[in-house]
Coordinates of C-alpha atoms and ligand atoms in Angstrom, one line a residue:
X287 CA -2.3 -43.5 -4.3
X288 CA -1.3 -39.6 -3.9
X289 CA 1.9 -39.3 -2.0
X290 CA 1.4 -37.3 1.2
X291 CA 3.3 -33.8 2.0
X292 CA 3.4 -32.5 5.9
X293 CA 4.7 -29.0 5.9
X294 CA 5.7 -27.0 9.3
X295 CA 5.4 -23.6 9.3
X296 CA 7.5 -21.3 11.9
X297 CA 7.5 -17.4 11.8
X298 CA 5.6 -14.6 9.9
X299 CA 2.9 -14.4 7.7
X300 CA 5.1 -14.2 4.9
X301 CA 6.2 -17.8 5.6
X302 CA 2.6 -19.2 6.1
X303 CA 2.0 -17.6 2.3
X304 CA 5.3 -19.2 1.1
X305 CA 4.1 -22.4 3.0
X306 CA 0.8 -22.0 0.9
X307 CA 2.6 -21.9 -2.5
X308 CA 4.8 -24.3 -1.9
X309 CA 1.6 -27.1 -0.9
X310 CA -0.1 -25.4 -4.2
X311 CA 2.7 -26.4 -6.3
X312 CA 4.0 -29.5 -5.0
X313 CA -0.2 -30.6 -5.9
X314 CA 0.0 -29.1 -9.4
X315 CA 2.9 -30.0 -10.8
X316 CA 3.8 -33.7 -8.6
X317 CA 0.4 -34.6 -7.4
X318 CA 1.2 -34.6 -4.2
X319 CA -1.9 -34.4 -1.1
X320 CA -1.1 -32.6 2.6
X321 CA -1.8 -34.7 5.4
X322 CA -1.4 -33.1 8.9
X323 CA 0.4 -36.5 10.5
X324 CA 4.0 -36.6 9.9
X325 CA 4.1 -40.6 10.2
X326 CA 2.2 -40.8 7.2
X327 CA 4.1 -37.9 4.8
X328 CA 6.5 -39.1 2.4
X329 CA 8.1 -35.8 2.2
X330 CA 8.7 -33.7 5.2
X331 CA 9.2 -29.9 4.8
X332 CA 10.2 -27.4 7.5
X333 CA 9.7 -23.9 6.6
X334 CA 11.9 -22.0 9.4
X335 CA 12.4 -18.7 10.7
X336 CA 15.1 -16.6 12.0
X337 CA 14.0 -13.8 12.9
X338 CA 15.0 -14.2 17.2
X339 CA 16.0 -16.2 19.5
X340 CA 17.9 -19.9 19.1
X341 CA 16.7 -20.5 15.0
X342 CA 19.1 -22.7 14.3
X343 CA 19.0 -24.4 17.6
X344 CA 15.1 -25.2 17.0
X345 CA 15.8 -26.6 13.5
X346 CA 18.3 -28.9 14.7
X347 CA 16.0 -30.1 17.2
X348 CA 13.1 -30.5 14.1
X349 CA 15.2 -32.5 12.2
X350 CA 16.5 -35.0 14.6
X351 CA 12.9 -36.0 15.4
X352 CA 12.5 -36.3 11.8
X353 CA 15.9 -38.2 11.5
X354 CA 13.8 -41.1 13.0
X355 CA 11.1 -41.1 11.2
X356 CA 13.5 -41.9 8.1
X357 CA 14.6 -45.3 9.9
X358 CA 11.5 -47.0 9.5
X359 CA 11.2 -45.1 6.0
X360 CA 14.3 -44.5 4.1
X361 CA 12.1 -43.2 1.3
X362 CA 11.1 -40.4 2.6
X363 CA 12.3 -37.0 1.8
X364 CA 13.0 -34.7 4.2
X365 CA 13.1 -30.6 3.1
X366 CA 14.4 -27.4 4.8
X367 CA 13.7 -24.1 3.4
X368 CA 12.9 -20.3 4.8
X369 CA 15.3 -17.9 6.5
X370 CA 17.3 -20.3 8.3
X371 CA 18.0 -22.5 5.3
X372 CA 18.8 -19.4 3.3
X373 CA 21.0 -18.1 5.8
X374 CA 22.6 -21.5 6.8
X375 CA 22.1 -23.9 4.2
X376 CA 25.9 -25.0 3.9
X377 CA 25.8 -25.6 7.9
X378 CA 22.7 -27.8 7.7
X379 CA 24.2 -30.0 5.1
X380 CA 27.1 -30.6 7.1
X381 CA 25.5 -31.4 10.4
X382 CA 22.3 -32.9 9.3
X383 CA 23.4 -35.1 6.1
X384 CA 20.1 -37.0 5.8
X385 CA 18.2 -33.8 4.9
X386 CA 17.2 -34.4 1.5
X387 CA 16.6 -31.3 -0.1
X388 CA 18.2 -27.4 1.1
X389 CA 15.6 -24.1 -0.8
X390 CA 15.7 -20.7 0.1
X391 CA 13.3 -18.4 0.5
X392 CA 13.4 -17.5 -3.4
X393 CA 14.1 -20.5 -4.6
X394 CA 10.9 -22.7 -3.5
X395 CA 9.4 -22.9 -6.7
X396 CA 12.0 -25.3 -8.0
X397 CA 11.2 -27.4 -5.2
X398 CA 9.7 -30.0 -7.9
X399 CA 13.0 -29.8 -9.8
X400 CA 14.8 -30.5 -7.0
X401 CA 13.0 -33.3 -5.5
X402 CA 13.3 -35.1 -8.9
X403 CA 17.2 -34.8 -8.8
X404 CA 16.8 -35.8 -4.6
X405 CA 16.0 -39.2 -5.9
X406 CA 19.0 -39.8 -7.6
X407 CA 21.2 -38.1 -5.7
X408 CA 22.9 -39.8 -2.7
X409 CA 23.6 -36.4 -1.9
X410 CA 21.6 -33.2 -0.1
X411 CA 20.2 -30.9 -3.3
X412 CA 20.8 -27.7 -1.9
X413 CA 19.5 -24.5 -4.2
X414 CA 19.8 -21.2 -1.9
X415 CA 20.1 -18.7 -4.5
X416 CA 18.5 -15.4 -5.2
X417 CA 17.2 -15.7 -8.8
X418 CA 15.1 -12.2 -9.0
X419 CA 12.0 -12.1 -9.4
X420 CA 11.5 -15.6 -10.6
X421 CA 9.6 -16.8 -7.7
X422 CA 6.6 -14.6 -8.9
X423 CA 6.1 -15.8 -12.2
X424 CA 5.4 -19.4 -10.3
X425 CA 2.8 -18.6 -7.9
X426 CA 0.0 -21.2 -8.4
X427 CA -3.4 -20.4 -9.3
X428 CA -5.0 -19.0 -6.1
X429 CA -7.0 -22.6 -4.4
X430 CA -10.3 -22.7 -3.7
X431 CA -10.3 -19.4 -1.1
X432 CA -11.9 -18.5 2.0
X433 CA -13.7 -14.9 1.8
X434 CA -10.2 -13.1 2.9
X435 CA -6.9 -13.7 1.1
X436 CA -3.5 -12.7 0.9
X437 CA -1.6 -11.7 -2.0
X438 CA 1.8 -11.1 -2.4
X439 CA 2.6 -8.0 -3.7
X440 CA 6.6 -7.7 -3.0
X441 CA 9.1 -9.1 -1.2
X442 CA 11.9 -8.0 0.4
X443 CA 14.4 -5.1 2.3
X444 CA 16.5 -2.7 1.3
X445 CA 16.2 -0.5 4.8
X446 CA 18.5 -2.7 6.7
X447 CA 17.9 -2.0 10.1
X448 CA 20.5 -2.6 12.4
X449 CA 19.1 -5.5 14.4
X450 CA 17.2 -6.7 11.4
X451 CA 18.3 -10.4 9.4
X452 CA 15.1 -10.3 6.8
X453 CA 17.4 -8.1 4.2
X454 CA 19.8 -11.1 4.1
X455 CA 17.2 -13.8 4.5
X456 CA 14.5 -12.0 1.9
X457 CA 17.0 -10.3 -0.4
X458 CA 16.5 -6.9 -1.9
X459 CA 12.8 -5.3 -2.4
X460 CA 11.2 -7.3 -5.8
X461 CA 8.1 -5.8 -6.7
X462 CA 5.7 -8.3 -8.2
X463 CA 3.9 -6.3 -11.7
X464 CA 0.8 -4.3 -11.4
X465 CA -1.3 -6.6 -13.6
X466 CA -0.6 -9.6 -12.0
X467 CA -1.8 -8.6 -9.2
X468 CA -4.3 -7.1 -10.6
X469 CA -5.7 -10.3 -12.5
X470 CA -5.0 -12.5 -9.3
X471 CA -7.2 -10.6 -7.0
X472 CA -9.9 -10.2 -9.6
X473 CA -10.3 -14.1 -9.9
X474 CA -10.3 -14.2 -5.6
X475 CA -13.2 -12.0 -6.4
X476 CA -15.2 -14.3 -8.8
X477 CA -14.4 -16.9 -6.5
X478 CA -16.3 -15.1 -3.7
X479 CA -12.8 -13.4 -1.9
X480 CA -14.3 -10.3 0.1
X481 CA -11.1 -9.4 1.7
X482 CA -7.7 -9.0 0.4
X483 CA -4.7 -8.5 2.4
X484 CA -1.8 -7.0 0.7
X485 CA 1.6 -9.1 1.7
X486 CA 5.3 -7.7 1.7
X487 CA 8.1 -7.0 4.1
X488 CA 7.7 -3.2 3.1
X489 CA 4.9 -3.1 1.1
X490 CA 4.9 1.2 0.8
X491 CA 7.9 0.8 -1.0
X492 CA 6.1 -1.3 -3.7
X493 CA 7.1 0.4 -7.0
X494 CA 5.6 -2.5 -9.8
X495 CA 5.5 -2.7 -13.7
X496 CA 2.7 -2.1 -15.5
X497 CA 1.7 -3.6 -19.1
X498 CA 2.6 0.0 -20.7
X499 CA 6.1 0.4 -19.2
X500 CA 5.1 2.5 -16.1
X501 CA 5.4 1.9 -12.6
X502 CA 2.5 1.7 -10.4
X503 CA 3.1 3.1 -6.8
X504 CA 1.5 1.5 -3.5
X505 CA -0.9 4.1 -3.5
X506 CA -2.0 3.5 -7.1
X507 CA -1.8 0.0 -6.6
X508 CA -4.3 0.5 -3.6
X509 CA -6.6 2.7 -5.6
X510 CA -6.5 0.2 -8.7
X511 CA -7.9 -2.8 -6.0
X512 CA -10.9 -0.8 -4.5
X513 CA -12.5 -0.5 -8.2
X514 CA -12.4 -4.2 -8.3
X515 CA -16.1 -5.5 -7.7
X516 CA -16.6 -7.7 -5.1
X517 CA -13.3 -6.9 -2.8
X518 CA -15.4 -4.5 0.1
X519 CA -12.2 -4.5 2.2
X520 CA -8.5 -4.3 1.7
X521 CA -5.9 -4.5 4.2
X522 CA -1.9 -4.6 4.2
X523 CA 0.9 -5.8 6.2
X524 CA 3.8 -4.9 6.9
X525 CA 4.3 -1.1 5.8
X526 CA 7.7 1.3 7.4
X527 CA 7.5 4.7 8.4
X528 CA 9.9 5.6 5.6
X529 CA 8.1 5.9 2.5
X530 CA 4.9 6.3 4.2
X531 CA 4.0 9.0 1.4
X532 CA 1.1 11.6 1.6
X533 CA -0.2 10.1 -1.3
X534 CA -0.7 7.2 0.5
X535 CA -2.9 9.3 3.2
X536 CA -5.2 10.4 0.6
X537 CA -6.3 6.8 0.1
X538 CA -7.1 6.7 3.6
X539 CA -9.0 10.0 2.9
X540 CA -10.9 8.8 -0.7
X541 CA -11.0 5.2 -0.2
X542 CA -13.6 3.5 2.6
X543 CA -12.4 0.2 1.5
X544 CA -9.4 0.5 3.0
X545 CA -9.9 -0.5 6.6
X546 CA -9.5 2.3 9.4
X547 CA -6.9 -0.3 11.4
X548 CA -3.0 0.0 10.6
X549 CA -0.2 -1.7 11.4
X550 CA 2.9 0.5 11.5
X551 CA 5.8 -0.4 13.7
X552 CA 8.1 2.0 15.4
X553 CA 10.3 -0.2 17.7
X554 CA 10.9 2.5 19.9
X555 CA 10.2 5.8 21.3
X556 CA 13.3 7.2 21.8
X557 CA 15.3 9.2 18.9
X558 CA 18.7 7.8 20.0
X559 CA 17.9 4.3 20.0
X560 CA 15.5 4.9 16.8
X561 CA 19.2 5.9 15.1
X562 CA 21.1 3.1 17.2
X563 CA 18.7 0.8 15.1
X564 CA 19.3 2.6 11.8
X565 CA 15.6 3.1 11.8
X566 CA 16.1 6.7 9.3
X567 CA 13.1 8.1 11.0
X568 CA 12.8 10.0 14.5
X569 CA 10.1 10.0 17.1
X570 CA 8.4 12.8 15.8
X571 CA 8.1 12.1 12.0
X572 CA 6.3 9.0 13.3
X573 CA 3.9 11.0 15.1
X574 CA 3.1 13.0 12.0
X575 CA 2.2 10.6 9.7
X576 CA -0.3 9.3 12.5
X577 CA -1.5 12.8 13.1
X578 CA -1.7 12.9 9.3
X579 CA -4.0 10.3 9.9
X580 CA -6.2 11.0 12.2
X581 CA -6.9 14.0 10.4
X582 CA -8.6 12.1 7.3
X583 CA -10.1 9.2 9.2
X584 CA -10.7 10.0 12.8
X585 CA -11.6 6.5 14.0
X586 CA -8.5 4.8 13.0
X587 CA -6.2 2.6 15.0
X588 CA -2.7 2.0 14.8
X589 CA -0.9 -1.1 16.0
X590 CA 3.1 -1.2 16.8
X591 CA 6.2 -3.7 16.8
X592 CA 8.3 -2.6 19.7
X593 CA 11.7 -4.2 20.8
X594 CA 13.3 -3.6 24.6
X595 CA 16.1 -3.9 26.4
X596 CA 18.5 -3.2 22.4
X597 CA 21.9 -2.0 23.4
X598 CA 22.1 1.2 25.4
X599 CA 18.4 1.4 26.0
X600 CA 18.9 3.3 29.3
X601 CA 15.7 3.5 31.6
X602 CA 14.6 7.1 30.2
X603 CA 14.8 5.4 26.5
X604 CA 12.2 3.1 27.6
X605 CA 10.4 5.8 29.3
X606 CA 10.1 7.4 26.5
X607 CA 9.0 4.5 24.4
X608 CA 6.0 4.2 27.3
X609 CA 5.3 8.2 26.2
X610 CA 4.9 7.4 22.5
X611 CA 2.5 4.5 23.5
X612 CA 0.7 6.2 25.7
X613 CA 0.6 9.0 23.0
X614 CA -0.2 7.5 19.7
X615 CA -2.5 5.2 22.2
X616 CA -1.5 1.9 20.3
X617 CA -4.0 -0.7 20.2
X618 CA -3.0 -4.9 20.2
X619 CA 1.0 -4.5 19.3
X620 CA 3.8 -6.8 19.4
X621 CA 6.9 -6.8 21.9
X622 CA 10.1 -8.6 21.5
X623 CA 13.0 -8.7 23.7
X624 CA 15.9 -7.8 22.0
X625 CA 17.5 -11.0 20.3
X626 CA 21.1 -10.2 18.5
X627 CA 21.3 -12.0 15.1
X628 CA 24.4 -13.0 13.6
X629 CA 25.8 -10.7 10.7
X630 CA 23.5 -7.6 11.6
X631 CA 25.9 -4.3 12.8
X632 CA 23.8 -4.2 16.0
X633 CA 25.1 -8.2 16.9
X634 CA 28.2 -6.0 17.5
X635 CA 26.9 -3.4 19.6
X636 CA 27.5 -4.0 23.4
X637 CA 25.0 -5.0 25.5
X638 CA 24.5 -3.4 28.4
X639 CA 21.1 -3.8 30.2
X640 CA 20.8 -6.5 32.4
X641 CA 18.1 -9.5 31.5
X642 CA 16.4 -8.9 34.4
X643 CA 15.7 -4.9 33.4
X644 CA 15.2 -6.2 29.9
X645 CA 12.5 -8.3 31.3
X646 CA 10.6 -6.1 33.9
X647 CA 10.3 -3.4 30.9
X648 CA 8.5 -6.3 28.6
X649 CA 6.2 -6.4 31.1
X650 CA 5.4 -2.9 32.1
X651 CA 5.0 -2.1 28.2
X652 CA 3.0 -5.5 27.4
X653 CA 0.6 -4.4 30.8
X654 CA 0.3 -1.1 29.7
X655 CA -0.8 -2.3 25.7
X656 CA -3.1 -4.7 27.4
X657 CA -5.1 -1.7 29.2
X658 CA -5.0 0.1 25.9
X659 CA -6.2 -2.6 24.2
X660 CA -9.1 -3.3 26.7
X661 CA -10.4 0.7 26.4
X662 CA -10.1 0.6 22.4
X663 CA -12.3 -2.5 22.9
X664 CA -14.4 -0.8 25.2
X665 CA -14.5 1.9 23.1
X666 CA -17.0 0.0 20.5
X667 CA -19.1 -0.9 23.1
X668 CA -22.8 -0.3 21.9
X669 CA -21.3 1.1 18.2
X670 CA -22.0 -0.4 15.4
X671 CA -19.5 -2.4 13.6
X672 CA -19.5 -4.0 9.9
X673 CA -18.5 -7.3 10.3
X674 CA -17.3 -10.3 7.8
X675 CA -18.8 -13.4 8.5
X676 CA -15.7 -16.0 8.8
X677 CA -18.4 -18.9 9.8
X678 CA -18.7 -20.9 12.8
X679 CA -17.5 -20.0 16.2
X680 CA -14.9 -22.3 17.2
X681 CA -15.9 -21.8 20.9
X682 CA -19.2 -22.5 20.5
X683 CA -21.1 -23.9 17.9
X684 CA -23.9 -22.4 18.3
X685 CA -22.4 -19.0 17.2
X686 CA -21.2 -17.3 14.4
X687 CA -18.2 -15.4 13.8
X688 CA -16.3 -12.4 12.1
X689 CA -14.1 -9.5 12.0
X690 CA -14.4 -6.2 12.4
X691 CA -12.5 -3.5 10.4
X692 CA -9.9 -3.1 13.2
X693 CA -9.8 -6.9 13.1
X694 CA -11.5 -7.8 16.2
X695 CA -13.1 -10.8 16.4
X696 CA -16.8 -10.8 17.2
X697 CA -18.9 -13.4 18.3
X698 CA -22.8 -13.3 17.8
X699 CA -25.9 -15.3 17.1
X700 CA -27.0 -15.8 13.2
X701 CA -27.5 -18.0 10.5
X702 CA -25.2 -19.8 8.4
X703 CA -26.2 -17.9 4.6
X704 CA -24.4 -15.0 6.6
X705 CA -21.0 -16.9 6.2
X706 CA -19.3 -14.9 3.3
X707 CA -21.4 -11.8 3.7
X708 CA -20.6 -8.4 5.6
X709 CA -23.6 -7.4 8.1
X710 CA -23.9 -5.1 10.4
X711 CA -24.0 -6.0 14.2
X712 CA -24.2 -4.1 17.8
X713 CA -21.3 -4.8 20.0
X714 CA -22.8 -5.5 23.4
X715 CA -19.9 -6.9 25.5
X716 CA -15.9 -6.9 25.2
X717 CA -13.7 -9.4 26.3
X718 CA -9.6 -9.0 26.5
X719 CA -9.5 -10.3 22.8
X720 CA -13.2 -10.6 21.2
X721 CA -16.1 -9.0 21.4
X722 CA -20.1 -10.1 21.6
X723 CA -22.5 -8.5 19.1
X724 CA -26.3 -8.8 17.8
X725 CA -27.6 -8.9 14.5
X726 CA -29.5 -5.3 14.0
Ligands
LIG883 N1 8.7 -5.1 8.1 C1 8.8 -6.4 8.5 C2 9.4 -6.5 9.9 C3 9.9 -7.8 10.0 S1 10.5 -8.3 11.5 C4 7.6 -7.3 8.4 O1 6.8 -7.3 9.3 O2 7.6 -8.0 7.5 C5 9.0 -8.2 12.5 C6 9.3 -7.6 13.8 O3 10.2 -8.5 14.5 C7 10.0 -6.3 13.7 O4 9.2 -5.2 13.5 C8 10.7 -6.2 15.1 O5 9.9 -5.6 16.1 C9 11.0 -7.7 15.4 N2 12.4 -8.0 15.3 C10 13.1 -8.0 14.2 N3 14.4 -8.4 14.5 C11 14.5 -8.5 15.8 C12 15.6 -8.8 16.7 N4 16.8 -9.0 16.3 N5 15.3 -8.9 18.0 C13 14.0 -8.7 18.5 N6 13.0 -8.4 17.7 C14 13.2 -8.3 16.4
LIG884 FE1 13.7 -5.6 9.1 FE2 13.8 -2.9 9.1 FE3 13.3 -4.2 6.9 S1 12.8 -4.3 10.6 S2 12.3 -6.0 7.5 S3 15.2 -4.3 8.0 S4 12.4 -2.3 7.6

């Protein structure tokens, strides 16, 4: 019989991809099957996150529960990787000495390796290293895919914002080669991929090798992808205002593939806190690469990552940070209260709003994206939109369902050969989140 993995995932889509690999691997190379009940795993892996608020804390917690588990089965190997692990690996081993096995964020490909010494080790393997590039070089063959995909293009940050823990956690920017990705996205496409999503902490600053000693640029890269048949739509997340070249415009300008929908977060509106966060960009060169925007595709959207209540955010800060939404008229973004990490420079700034301030501003900004959100939705009311059939509605059964360009999910009667296909459709109703649409 297989033995059974159960892997939890916290935090960003970087660590579901990492959580991906690390199932495709552990299959490949030791056999191993997922099952989604704990109980019946005979390895355990947490993939963590540390990115706000009580990490460690919530690890901690993880682990006890799984502490018992190993009573009734002393067998079982239990596994902590991601940013938490990376960051605190020595701490865990100390406080948690039935955890097995310790990996990083770069070091989960040797998760085999390591599982093989486990066993003979009374001891907790711990491998929290930074060994560049490596981690590439073991990415499994992409599994059977659904119609969109990630793929990891880089990984990593050199920007170091000051409230930011992912440059310590992720290491320094890594660039995966040209051709790789390249080859790995042309076999998504043979396998009916229709969608790629391009994956990195920064991916703008992507700077890769190619097979005749040059380096490929994030622009080139995105050009290179929309000649590959069979991949109608290509998206990419996360990209910085910093290196948000014009030559990266022009795509948006020559190449429809690319989707009219972008995610690029400011954190703020104001030009003191922007440098309080060491962000290297003000208010207004944000605005111009949008404007730069709009001018060669009218229709796009632009989505944010906004953090309130950081140190010295005084209540004309945050009015300005309303402006700039208003403004740029943001669609679906992301708000964060300000969480100080240990080892960043702004851990050490003072605080000096009170919670309560901190939390009435969340709520004025998140109310005021919701109405923005609700008119761009209304905005496509009666348009119509090309949508990617994902399959069945999970609401109702009886329904299809896909995704717009500005990755709205649409709802709408049709049959199942449409799974897998693009087709056109009228939106004829919004809701806060989805929208309702008929086959034309
Ligand atoms: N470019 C990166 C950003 C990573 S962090 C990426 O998406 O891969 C994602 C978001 O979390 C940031 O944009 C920021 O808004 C938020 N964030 C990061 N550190 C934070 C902190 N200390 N407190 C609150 N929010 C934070
Ligand atoms: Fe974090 Fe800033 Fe990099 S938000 S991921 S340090 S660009």
């Amino acid at each position: 019989m297989k033995k059974k993995i159960y892997v939890k995932t916290w935090g960003c889509q970087m660590n579901e991809y990492d959580s991906s690999m690390i199932i495709g691997i552990l299959k490949k190379e030791k056999n191993y099957e997922v099952t989604e009940i704990p109980e019946k795993a005979d390895i355990l892996i947490l993939n963590t996150c540390s990115i706000r608020e009580k990490a460690q804390e919530k690890v901690f917690h993880q682990l006890g529960r799984w502490k018992n588990l190993k009573k009734n089965k002393p067998n079982l190997i239990i596994a902590v990787g991601g940013c938490v692990a990376t960051q605190e690996g020595q701490e865990i081993k100390k406080r948690a000495k039935y955890v097995d096995i310790i990996f990083g964020t770069q070091t989960l490909h040797r998760l085999p390796k390591m599982i093989n010494t486990s066993r003979v080790l009374k001891d907790t393997t711990i491998d929290i290293t930074f060994p560049e590039i490596e981690k590439f070089d073991y990415l499994p063959e992409p599994c059977t895919p659904n119609i969109s995909s990630f793929v990891s293009i880089m990984e990593g940050c050199n920007k170091y914002c000051s409230f930011c823990i992912v440059p310590y956690t992720r290491g320094k920017e890594v660039s995966r080669p040209c051709d790789d990705i390249i080859f790995e996205i042309s076999v998504l496409a043979q396998k009916g991929v229709r969608e790629i999503n391009l994956l990195g902490q920064n991916v703008n600053a992507y700077k890769g090798s190619t097979y005749n000693g040059k380096i490929c640029t994030f622009a080139e890269l995105l050009r290179i992808i929309s000649e590959i048949d069979g991949i109608d739509r290509i998206r990419f997340t996360t990209s910085n205002p910093i290196e948000f070249t014009d030559d990266i415009i022009n795509v948006y300008r020559d190449t429809p593939k690319l989707v009219s929908f972008l995610h690029l977060p400011v954190q703020s509106g104001s030009d003191k806190i922007l440098k309080l966060m060491k962000r290297s960009h003000t208010v207004s060169e944000y605005k111009t690469i949008i404007n730069k925007l709009l001018y060669v595709r009218p229709n796009i959207q632009i989505s944010s990552d906004f953090i309130i209540g950081f140190p010295g955010e005084t209540e004309k800060d945050f009015q300005d940070t309303l402006k700039l939404i208003h403004d740029v008229k943001f669609d679906m973004s992301y708000s964060f209260l300000y969480s100080p990490r240990p080892g960043t420079p702004a851990a050490d700034l003072k605080d000096t709003v009170k919670k309560d301030t901190k939390k009435k501003r969340l709520y004025i900004l998140q109310n005021l994206i919701n109405q923005q959100t609700v008119y761009w939705n209304k905005k496509l009311l009666h348009s119509t939109q090309s949508v990617l059939v994902e399959g069945v509605s999970k609401k109702n059964i009886m329904q299809l369902c896909g995704r717009t360009e500005n990755n709205r999910i649409v709802h709408f009667t049709g049959s199942p050969n449409m799974i897998g296909k693009f087709i056109n459709l009228k939106i004829t109703d919004y809701y806060r989140n989805t929208l309702k649409g008929h086959i034309i």
